[in-house]
Coordinates of C-alpha atoms in Angstrom, one line a residue:
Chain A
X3 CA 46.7 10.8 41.1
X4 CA 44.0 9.1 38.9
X5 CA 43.5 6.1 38.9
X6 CA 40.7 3.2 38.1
X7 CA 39.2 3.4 41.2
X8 CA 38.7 7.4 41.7
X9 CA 38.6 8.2 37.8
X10 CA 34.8 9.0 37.9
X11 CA 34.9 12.0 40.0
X12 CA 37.5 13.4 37.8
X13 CA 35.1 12.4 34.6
X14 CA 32.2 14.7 36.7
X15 CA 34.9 17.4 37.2
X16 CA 35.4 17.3 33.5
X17 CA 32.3 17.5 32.2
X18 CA 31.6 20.0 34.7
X19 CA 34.6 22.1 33.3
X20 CA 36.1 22.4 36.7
X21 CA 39.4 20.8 36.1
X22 CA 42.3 23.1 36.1
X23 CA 44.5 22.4 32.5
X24 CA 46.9 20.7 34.1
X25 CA 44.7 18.4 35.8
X26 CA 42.4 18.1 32.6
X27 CA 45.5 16.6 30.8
X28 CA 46.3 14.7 33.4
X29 CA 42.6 12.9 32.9
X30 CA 43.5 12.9 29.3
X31 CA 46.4 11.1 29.7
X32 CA 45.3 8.7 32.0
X33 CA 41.9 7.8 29.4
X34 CA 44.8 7.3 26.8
X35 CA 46.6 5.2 29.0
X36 CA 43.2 3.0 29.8
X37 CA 41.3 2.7 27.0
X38 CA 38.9 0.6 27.8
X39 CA 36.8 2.8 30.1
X40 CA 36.3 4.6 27.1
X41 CA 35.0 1.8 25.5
X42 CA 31.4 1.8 26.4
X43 CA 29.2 1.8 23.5
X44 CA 25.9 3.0 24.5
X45 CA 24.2 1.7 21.5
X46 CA 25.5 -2.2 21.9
X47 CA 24.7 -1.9 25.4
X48 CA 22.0 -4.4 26.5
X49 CA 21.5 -3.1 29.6
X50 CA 17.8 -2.0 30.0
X51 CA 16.0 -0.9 32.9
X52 CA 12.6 -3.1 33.2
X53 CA 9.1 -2.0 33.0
X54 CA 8.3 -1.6 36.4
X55 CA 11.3 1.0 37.1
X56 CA 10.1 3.0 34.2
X57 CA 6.8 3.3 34.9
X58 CA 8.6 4.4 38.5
X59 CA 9.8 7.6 36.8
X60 CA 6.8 8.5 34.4
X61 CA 4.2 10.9 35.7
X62 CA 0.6 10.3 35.7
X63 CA -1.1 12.4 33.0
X64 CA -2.6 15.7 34.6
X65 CA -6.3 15.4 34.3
X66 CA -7.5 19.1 34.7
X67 CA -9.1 22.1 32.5
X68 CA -5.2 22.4 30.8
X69 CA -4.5 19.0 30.1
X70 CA -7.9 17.7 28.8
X71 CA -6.8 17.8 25.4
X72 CA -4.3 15.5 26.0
X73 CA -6.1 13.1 28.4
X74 CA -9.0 12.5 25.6
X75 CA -6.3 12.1 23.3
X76 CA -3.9 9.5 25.1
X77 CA -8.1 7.5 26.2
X78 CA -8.7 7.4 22.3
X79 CA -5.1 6.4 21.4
X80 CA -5.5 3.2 24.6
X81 CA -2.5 4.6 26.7
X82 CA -4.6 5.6 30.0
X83 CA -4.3 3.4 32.8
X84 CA -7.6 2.2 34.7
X85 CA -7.2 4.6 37.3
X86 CA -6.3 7.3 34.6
X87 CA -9.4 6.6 32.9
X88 CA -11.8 6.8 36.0
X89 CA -10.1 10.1 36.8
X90 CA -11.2 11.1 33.7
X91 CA -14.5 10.3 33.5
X92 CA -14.4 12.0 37.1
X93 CA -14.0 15.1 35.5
X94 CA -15.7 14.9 32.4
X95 CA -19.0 13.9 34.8
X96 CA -18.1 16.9 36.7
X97 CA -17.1 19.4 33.6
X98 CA -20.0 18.4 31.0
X99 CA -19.5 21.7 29.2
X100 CA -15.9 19.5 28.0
X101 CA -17.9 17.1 26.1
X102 CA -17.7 19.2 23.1
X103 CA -13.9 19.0 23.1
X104 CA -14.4 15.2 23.5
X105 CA -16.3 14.7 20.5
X106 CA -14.3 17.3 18.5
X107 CA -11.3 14.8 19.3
X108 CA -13.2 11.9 18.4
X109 CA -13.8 13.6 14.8
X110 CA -9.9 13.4 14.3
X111 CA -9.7 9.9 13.8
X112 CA -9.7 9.4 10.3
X113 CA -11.6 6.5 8.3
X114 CA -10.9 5.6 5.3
X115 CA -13.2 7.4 2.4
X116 CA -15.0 4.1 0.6
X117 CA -14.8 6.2 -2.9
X118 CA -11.2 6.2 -2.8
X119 CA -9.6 2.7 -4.2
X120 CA -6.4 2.1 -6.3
X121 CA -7.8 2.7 -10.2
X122 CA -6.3 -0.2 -12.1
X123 CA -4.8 -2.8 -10.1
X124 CA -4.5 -4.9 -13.2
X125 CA -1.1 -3.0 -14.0
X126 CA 0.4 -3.9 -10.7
X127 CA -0.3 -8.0 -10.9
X128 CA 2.5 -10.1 -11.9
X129 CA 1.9 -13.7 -13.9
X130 CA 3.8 -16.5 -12.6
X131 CA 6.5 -18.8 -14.9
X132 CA 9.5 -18.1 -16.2
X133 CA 10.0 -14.5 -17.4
X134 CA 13.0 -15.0 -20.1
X135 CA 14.7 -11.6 -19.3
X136 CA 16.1 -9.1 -21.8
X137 CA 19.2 -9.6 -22.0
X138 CA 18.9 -13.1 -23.3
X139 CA 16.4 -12.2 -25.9
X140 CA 19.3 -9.3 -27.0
X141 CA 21.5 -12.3 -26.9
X142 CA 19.3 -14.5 -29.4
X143 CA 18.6 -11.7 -31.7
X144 CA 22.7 -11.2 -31.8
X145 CA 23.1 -14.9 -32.3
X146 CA 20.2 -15.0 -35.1
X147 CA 21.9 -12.0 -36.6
X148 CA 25.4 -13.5 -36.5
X149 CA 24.5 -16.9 -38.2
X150 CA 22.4 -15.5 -40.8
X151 CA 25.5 -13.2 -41.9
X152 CA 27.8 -16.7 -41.3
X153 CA 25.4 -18.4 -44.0
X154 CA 25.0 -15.6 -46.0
X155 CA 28.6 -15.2 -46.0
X156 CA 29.1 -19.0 -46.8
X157 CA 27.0 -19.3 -49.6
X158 CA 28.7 -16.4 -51.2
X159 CA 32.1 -18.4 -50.7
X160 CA 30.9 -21.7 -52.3
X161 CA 29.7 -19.9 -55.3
X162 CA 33.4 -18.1 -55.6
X163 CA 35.9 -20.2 -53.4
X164 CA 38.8 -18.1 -53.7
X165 CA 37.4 -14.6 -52.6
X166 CA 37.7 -14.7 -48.6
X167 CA 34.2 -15.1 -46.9
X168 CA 34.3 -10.8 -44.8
X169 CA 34.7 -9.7 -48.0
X170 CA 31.5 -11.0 -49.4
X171 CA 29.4 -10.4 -47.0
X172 CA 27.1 -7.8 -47.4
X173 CA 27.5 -5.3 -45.1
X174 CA 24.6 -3.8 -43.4
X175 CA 24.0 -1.1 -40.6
X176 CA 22.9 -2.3 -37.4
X177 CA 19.7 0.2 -38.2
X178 CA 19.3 -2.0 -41.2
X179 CA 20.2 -5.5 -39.5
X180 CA 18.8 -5.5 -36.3
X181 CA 15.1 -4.4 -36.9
X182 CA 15.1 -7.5 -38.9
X183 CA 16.4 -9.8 -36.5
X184 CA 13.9 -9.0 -33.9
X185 CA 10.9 -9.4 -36.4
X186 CA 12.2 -12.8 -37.1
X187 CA 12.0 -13.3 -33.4
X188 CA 9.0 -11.8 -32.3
X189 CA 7.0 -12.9 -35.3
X190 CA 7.4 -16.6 -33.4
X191 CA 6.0 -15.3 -30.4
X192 CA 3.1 -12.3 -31.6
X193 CA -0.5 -12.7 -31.7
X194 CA -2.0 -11.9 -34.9
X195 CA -4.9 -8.7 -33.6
X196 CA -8.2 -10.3 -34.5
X197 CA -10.8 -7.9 -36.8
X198 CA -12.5 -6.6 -33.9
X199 CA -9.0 -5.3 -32.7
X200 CA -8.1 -3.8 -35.7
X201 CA -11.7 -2.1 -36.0
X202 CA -11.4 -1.4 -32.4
X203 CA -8.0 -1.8 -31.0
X204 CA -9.7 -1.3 -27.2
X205 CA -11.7 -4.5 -28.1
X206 CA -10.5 -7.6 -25.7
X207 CA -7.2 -8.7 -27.1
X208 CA -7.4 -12.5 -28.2
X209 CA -4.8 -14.7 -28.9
X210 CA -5.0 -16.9 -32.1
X211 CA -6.2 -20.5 -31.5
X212 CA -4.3 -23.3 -32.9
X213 CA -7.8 -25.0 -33.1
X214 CA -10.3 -23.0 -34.8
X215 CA -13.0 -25.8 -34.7
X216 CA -13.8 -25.2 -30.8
X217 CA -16.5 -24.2 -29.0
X218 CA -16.5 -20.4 -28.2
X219 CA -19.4 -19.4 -26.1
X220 CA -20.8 -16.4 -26.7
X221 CA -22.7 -14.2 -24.3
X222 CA -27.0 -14.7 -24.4
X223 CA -28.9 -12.2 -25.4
X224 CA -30.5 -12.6 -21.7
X225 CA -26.7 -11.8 -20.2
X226 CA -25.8 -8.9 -22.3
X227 CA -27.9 -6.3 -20.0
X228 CA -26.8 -7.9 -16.7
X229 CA -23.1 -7.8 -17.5
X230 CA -23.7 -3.9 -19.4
X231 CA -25.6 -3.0 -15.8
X232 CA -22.5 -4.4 -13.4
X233 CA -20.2 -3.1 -16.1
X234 CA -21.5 0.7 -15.2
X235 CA -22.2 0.2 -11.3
X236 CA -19.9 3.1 -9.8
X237 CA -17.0 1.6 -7.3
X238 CA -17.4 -0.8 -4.7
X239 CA -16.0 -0.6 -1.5
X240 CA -17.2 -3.2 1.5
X241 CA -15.8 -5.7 2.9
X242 CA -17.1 -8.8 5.4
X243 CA -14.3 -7.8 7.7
X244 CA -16.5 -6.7 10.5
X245 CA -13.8 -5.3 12.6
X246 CA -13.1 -3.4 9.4
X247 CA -16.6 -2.2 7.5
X248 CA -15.4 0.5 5.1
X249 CA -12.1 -1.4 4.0
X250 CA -12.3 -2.5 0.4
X251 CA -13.4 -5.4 -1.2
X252 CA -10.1 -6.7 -1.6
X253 CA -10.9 -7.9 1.9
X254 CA -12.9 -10.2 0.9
X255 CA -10.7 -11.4 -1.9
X256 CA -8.1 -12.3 0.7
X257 CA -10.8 -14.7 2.4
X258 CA -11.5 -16.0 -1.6
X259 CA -8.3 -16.1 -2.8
X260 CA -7.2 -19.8 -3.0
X261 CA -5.8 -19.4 -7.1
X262 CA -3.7 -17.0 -8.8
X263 CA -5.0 -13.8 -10.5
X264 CA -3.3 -14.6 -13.5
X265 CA -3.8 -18.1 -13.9
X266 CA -7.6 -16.8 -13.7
X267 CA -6.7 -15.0 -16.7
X268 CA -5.8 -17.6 -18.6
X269 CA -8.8 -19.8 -17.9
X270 CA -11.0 -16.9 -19.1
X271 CA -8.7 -16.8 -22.0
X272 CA -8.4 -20.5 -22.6
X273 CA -12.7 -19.7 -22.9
X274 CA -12.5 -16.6 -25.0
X275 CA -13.9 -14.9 -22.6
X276 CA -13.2 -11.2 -20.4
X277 CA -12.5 -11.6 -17.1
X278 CA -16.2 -10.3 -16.4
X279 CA -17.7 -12.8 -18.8
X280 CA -15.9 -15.7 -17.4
X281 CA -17.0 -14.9 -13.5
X282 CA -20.3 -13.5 -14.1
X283 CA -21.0 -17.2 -16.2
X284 CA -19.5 -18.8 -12.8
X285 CA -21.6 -17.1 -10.7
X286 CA -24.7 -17.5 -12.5
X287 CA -24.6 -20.9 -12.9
X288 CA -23.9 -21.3 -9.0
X289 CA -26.7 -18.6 -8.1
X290 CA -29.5 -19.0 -10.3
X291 CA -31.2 -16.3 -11.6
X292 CA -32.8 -15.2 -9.0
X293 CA -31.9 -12.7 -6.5
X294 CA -31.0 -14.3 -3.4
X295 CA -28.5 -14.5 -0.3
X296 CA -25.9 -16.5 -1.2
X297 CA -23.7 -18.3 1.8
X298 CA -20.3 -17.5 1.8
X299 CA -19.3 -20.9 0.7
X300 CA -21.2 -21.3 -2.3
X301 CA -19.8 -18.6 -4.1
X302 CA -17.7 -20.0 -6.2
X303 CA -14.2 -18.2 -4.9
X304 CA -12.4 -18.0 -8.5
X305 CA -16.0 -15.6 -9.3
X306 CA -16.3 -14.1 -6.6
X307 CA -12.1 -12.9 -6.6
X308 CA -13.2 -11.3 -9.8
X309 CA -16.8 -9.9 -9.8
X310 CA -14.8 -8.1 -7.0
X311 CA -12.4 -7.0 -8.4
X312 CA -13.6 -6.2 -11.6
X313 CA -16.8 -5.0 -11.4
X314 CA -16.6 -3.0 -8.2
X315 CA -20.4 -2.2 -8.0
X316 CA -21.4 -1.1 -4.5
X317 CA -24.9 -1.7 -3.5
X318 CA -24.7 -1.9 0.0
X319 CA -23.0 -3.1 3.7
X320 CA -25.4 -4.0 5.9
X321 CA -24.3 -5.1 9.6
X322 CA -26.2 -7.1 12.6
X323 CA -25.2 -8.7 15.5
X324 CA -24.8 -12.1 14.1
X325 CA -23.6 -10.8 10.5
X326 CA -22.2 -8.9 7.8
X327 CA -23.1 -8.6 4.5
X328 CA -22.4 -6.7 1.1
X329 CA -23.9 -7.2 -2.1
X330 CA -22.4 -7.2 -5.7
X331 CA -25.2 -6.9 -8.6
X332 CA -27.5 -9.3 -7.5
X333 CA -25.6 -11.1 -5.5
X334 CA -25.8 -10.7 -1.0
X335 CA -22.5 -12.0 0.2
X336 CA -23.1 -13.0 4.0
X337 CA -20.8 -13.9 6.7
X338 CA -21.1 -14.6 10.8
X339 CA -19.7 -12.7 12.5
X340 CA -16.8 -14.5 14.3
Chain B
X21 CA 7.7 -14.2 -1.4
X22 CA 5.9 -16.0 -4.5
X23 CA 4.2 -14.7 -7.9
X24 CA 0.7 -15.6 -6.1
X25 CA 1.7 -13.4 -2.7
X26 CA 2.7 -10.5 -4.3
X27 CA -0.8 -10.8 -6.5
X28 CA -1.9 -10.9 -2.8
X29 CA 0.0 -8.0 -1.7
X30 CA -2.0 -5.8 -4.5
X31 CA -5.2 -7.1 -3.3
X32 CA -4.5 -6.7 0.3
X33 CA -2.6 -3.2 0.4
X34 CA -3.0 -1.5 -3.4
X35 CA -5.9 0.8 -2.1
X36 CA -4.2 1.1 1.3
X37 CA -1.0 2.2 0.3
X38 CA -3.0 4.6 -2.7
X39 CA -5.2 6.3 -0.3
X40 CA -2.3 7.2 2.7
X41 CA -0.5 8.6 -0.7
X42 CA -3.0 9.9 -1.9
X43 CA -4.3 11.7 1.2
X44 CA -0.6 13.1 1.8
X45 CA 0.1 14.1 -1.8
X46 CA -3.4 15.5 -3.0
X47 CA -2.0 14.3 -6.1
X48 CA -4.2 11.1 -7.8
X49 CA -2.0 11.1 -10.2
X50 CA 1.3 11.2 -8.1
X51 CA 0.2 8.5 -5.6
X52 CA -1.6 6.4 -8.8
X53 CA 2.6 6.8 -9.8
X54 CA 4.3 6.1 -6.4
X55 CA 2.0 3.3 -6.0
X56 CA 2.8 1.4 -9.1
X57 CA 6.7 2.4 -8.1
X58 CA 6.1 0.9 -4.9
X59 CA 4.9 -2.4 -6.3
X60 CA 7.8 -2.4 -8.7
X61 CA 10.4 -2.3 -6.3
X62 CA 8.4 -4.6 -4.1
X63 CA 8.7 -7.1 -7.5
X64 CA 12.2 -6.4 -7.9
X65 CA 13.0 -7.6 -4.3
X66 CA 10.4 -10.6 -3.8
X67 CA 13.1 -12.6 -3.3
X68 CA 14.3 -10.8 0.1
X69 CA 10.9 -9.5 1.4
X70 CA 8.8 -12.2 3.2
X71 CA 5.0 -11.9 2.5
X72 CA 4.9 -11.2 6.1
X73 CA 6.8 -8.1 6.1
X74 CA 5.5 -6.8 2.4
X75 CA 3.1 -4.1 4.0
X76 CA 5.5 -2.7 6.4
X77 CA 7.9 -2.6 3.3
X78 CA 5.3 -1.2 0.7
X79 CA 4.2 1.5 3.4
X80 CA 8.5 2.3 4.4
X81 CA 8.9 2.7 0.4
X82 CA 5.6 5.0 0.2
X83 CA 6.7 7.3 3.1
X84 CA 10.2 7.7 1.7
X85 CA 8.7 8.2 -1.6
X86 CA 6.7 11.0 -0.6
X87 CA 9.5 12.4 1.2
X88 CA 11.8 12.6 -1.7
X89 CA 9.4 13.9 -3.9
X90 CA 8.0 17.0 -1.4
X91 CA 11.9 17.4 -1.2
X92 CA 12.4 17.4 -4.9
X93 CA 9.1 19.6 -5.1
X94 CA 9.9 22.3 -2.2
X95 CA 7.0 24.6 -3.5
X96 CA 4.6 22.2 -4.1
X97 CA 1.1 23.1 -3.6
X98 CA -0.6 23.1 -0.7
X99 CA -2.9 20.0 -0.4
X100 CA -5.0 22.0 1.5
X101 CA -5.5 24.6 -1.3
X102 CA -5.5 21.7 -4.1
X103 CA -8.4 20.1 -2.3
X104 CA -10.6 23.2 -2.1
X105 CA -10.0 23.8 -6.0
X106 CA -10.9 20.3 -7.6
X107 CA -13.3 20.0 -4.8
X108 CA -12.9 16.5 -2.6
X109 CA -16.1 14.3 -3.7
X110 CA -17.1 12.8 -0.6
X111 CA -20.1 14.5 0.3
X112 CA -22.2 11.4 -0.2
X113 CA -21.0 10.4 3.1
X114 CA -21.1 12.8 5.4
X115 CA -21.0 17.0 5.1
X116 CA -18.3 16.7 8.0
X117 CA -16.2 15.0 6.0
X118 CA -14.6 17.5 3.3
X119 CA -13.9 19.6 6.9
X120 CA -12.1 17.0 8.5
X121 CA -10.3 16.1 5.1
X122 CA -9.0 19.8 4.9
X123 CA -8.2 19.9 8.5
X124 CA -6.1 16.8 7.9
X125 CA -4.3 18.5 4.2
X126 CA -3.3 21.6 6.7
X127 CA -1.1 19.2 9.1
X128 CA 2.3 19.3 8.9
X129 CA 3.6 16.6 6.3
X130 CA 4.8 14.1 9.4
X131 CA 2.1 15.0 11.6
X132 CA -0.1 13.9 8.8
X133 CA 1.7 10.4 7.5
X134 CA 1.6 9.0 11.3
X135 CA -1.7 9.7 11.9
X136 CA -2.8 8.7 8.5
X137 CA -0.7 5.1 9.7
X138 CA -2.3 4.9 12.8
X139 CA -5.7 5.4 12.0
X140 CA -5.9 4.0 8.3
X141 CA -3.9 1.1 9.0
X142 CA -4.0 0.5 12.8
X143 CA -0.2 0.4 13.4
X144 CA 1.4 0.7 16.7
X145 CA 3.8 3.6 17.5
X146 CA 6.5 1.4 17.0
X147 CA 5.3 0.4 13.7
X148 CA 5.2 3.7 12.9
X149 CA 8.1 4.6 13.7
X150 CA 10.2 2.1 11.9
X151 CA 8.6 3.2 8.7
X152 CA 8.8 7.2 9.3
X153 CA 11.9 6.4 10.8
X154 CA 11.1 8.0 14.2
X155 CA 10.9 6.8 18.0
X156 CA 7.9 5.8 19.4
X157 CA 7.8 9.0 21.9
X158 CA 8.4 11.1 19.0
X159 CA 5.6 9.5 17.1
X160 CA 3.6 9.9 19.9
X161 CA 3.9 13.2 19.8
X162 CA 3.1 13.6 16.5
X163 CA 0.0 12.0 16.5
X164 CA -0.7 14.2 19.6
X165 CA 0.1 17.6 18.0
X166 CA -2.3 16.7 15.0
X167 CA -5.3 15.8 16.9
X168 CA -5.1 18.4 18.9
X169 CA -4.3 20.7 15.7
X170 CA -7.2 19.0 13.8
X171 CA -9.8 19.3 17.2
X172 CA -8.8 23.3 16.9
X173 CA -9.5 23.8 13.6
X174 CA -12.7 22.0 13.6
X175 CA -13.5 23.8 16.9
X176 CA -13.1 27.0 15.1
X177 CA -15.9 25.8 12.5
X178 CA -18.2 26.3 15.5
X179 CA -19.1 23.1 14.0
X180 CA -22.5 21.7 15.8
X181 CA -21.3 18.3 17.1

């Protein structure tokens, strides 16, 4: 007879396969008749065993000539206990001729390669507002299209009343129609290319100004060779992180950045100037002309995002005990070193 | 997440999440692509992903892009061979680092990713794991098989240490 108290030694028998078929449905029968004990879901189950009962049942890593490999592996990766890594070091003292497997290990962790960085971040950043999505411009241009064929289509009927209004209209071909619409809509919101864009349509786009009388500064003949010479520096890759020397200098961004990317835009914009012009201005005028180490917090952080970002010219990292340092162009960027 | 923390999200993790696709791929252009896919979907769902969780979530989309597109490319070229052909510029570093950049293109795909997340970015093996949707022992394990994979094939070099 099973029952709830003697069930589990059946449940061994029958995963064991020694139940005869008789008693097997028997088992069956009785699980049917007590569903709950089947109810155990292992996954829901909070029961956990704690750390110390684990740890009971794990094996110390072997530390000999056949487990080496992984011993110098699981020291590199931090998962050797203290007396795991004095064993170690035991042995490797005692087996120098295993150094070279140690330092062939110690190859395998990867670091990042400095000349590789994302090419063109600038089609990934986002500007804030409101976007207006498509489906309510679609909407406009129907609404546009359907009130200028309800005008068109009244003005016909006041000039002959009795012909009904549909049969006026004009009809067109939504190939014909629609085109149309849109211009009427996107001529309110275009920019008119400037001369430079249409000579040279990779020229930096400018949007008409409603007030052609202001000031546009234009770049000093002084400035045109330093921004040409950070313009062609190859790719920059530092960072201040010291924990973190060959990351990129998007690092350092994150320590600068304190306003958007895009709302930077627009104040180069708003100046009618590049991106490069505007923060290379903003730098000079906090720098001087003169080569110099800069402290971190006198770089202006709007420039600094930017030179960054933009300009990507590598000169060099340089590390001490009390700081790091990298340098864009001219400028040494220098931090302690926390 | 906001319009400014996603702008941080490309500063913070664009070259991150290009060079872990790029090393896997071998592709500059394929990774440039997944990338910018990444970010995308990253935009479409700002509203659900904090800022805190956007690098777990950009480096989750990249592995599973990269595994739908070695799925949907089943005979795509060894990165290993790729790298020899167009010839990885990095020798301005060190000459030891084209070796251990093809010893890495000859791991396994998997073996590859999880070390490439562990060393690149510093994650833990449960990190890890929740992006290459693994357990911790089997990332472990993993990362294990491709050292010891990578120490053998440098070892082979006879490389002068």
């Amino acid at each position: 007879m099973i029952t709830r108290e003697n069930y589990t030694v059946f449940t061994e028998d029958f995963i064991a396969g020694k139940l005869s078929p008789e008693m097997e449905e028997a088992y069956m029968a009785f699980l049917e008749a007590n569903p709950d004990l089947m109810d155990i879901d292992l996954e829901e189950s909070d029961a956990k065993l704690d750390d110390g009962f684990l740890s009971q049942l794990k094996k110390p890593i072997q530390i000999d000539e056949q487990n080496l490999d992984e011993a110098i592996i699981a020291q590199l990766e931090g998962d050797l206990n203290q007396e795991e890594e004095e064993r170690l070091e035991a042995f490797m003292l005692a087996h120098p001729e295993r150094e070279e497997d140690r330092k062939l290990i110690a190859l395998t962790v990867l670091r990042p390669s400095i000349g590789e960085y994302f090419p063109n971040k600038n089609v990934l950043y986002k500007k804030g507002g409101f976007r207006i999505p498509p489906a309510i411009w679609y909407s406009a241009a129907a609404s546009v299209l359907i009130a200028a064929l309800w005008i068109y289509g009244t003005g016909k009927n006041e000039l002959n009343p009795t012909e009904p209004v549909f049969s006026q209209v004009e009809t067109f071909t939504q190939e014909e129609v629609k085109p149309k619409a849109f211009e009427e809509i996107k001529s309110e919101v275009s920019t008119t290319p400037s001369k430079e864009q249409e000579a040279n349509p990779l020229a930096p786009k400018r949007v008409n100004r409603q007030s052609p009388q202001r000031h546009i500064p234009a770049i000093t003949p002084e400035e045109a060779p330093q921004i040409k010479r950070l313009e062609s520096l190859p790719v920059i890759m530092a960072s201040l992180n010291e924990t973190e020397p060959s990351l990129t200098v998007s690092q350092l961004q994150v320590a600068h950045y304190d306003i958007s990317f895009s709302d930077l835009e627009l104040e180069a914009e708003k100046q009618d100037q590049t991106l490069l012009q505007y923060a290379y201005k903003k730098l000079r005028k906090t720098v001087g002309q003169d080569e110099r180490v800069v402290p971190e917090n006198e770089i202006p952080h709007d420039a600094a995002t930017i030179v960054a970002d933009k300009v990507r010219s590598y000169v060099g990292f340089n590390e001490s005990q009390e700081t790091v340092s990298f340098r864009i162009g001219n400028f040494e960027l220098k931090r302690k070193k926390r | 997440m906001t319009t400014n923390e996603y702008n941080l999200c490309v500063d913070q993790f664009a070259d991150r999440l290009f060079r872990f696709l790029l090393k896997n791929t071998g592709n500059e252009d394929l990774a440039r692509d997944l990338v910018q896919d990444c970010f995308e979907k990253l935009w479409m769902k700002k509203e659900n992903v904090d800022f805190e969780r956007s690098k777990s979530y950009l480096f989750t989309m990249a592995h599973n892009a990269m595994i739908d597109q070695w799925r949907k490319d089943k005979g795509h070229q060894d990165i290993a061979d790729y790298e020899e052909q167009v010839g990885y510029e990095q020798n301005q570093y060190s000459g030891l680092r084209p070796i251990i950049e093809r010893a890495l293109a000859k791991l396994p795909e998997i073996q590859r990713s999880v070390l490439l997340l562990r060393d690149y970015e510093g994650y833990d093996y449960a990190e890890i794991g929740r992006i290459c949707e693994l357990n911790e022992s089997q990332v472990k394990v993993y990362i294990y098989r491709a050292r010891v994979a990578m120490k053998n094939y440098l070892g082979a070099l006879n490389l002068v240490v």
